[in-house]
Amino acid sequence: MKTTVLLHADEIARVLDRLACQIMERHGDCEQTVLLGIQRRGVDLAVRLGKVLEDKLGRKLPFGTLDINLYRDDWTTMHARPTIGESNITTPLDNKNVILVDDVLFTGRTIRAALEAILDYGRPKTVELLVLVDRGHRELPIHGDYVGRKINTARSEKVNVLMEERDGRDEVVLESA
Ligand code: 5GP
Ligand code: MG
C-alpha cells in the first residue's frame, strides 16, 4: 500500500484558521450560527473549529452532533445506505445558520441524509457545509461551502483523517492500493 501525506498537523491548524475566517466573512459575529458535527471525526473537527471561532469571537457558538453512518460494501461500490443514529442537538435550529462539519466529502450521500435528519429538529435559515477534504466523486448535487483541501482521488483510494484526540496525531493521508 502506498501512502502520501496530504496535510501535516501545522497545515491542518492553518486550514481550520482559514475556514474560521471564511465563516466570519460570511456570518460576521456569527450571532445566529450553529455548528453541527457529523460523528465521529466531523465532531472532532467541529469542536476544534468551535475553539478557533471562540478565540476570535470571544464566545462559544452553539454546538450539536449528528450520527450518520453509511454502510457500503467497499469503497468502490456505492450502494450506500445511510443509518441515522443518535443525534445530540439541544440548541434550536429554527432560523439559524447551520454549518454542518464533516471530515471527508465523497459521494454526498451522508450530507443528504444529514439534511433530512436536520429537518426533524427545525427549519434553519441556511445550512452550509464545511469539510476538511473534498475527494470528488459526487453522486448528488452537494458541494462544500468551506473546503479545507480539494483532492483528486481514485474511487479505490482512501483518505485517512487522523485527529490527535482520537488517533494520537493530526494528519491527513492518502492511501492507495
Ligand atoms: P459520502 O457520504 O460523501 O459518500 O462520504 C462521506 C462520509 O464518508 C463522511 O462522513 C466521511 O467520514 C466518510 N468518507 C468517505 N470517503 C472517505 C475517505 O476516503 N476517508 C475517510 N476518512 N472518510 C471517508
Ligand atoms: Mg464520516
mmCIF file of C-alpha atoms and ligand atoms in Angstrom, residues 38-42 68 70 72 75 78 80 102-111 135 137-138 157-161, ligand 1:
data_model
loop_
_atom_site.group_PDB
_atom_site.id
_atom_site.type_symbol
_atom_site.label_atom_id
_atom_site.label_comp_id
_atom_site.label_asym_id
_atom_site.label_seq_id
_atom_site.Cartn_x
_atom_site.Cartn_y
_atom_site.Cartn_z
ATOM 1 C CA ILE A 38 -21.101 14.614 11.952
ATOM 2 C CA GLN A 39 -19.813 11.678 14.010
ATOM 3 C CA ARG A 40 -17.048 10.902 14.539
ATOM 4 C CA ARG A 41 -14.227 12.949 13.094
ATOM 5 C CA GLY A 42 -16.616 15.632 11.894
ATOM 6 C CA ILE A 68 -24.930 9.294 10.292
ATOM 7 C CA LEU A 70 -23.162 4.877 5.565
ATOM 8 C CA ARG A 72 -21.114 0.283 1.884
ATOM 9 C CA TRP A 75 -15.032 1.921 -1.187
ATOM 10 C CA MET A 78 -21.662 2.935 -3.914
ATOM 11 C CA ALA A 80 -24.527 3.197 0.408
ATOM 12 C CA ASP A 102 -17.527 16.597 8.313
ATOM 13 C CA ASP A 103 -14.062 15.225 7.665
ATOM 14 C CA VAL A 104 -14.378 13.982 4.074
ATOM 15 C CA LEU A 105 -16.908 14.727 1.316
ATOM 16 C CA PHE A 106 -17.206 11.911 -1.210
ATOM 17 C CA THR A 107 -20.497 10.916 -2.904
ATOM 18 C CA GLY A 108 -22.567 13.415 -0.908
ATOM 19 C CA ARG A 109 -24.927 10.778 0.481
ATOM 20 C CA THR A 110 -24.004 11.342 4.128
ATOM 21 C CA ILE A 111 -24.771 15.028 3.778
ATOM 22 C CA ARG A 135 -12.162 13.964 -2.521
ATOM 23 C CA HIS A 137 -16.842 11.548 -6.945
ATOM 24 C CA ARG A 138 -20.072 13.324 -6.098
ATOM 25 C CA GLU A 157 -8.250 5.216 -2.720
ATOM 26 C CA LYS A 158 -8.995 6.279 0.808
ATOM 27 C CA VAL A 159 -8.281 9.444 2.694
ATOM 28 C CA ASN A 160 -7.270 8.768 6.280
ATOM 29 C CA VAL A 161 -8.046 11.649 8.574
HETATM 30 P P1 5GP B 1 -20.168 10.322 1.216
HETATM 31 O O1 5GP B 1 -21.421 10.153 2.015
HETATM 32 O O2 5GP B 1 -19.999 11.729 0.712
HETATM 33 O O3 5GP B 1 -20.037 9.293 0.157
HETATM 34 O O4 5GP B 1 -18.966 10.031 2.192
HETATM 35 C C1 5GP B 1 -18.685 10.916 3.213
HETATM 36 C C2 5GP B 1 -18.702 10.225 4.545
HETATM 37 O O5 5GP B 1 -17.997 9.013 4.488
HETATM 38 C C3 5GP B 1 -18.028 11.115 5.550
HETATM 39 O O6 5GP B 1 -18.725 11.093 6.771
HETATM 40 C C4 5GP B 1 -16.654 10.529 5.685
HETATM 41 O O7 5GP B 1 -16.296 10.420 7.041
HETATM 42 C C5 5GP B 1 -16.741 9.153 5.056
HETATM 43 N N1 5GP B 1 -15.760 9.009 3.960
HETATM 44 C C6 5GP B 1 -15.966 8.887 2.650
HETATM 45 N N2 5GP B 1 -14.823 8.730 1.984
HETATM 46 C C7 5GP B 1 -13.873 8.768 2.913
HETATM 47 C C8 5GP B 1 -12.456 8.668 2.879
HETATM 48 O O8 5GP B 1 -11.806 8.495 1.848
HETATM 49 N N3 5GP B 1 -11.828 8.782 4.075
HETATM 50 C C9 5GP B 1 -12.495 8.986 5.254
HETATM 51 N N4 5GP B 1 -11.765 9.140 6.370
HETATM 52 N N5 5GP B 1 -13.807 9.073 5.314
HETATM 53 C C10 5GP B 1 -14.484 8.955 4.166
#
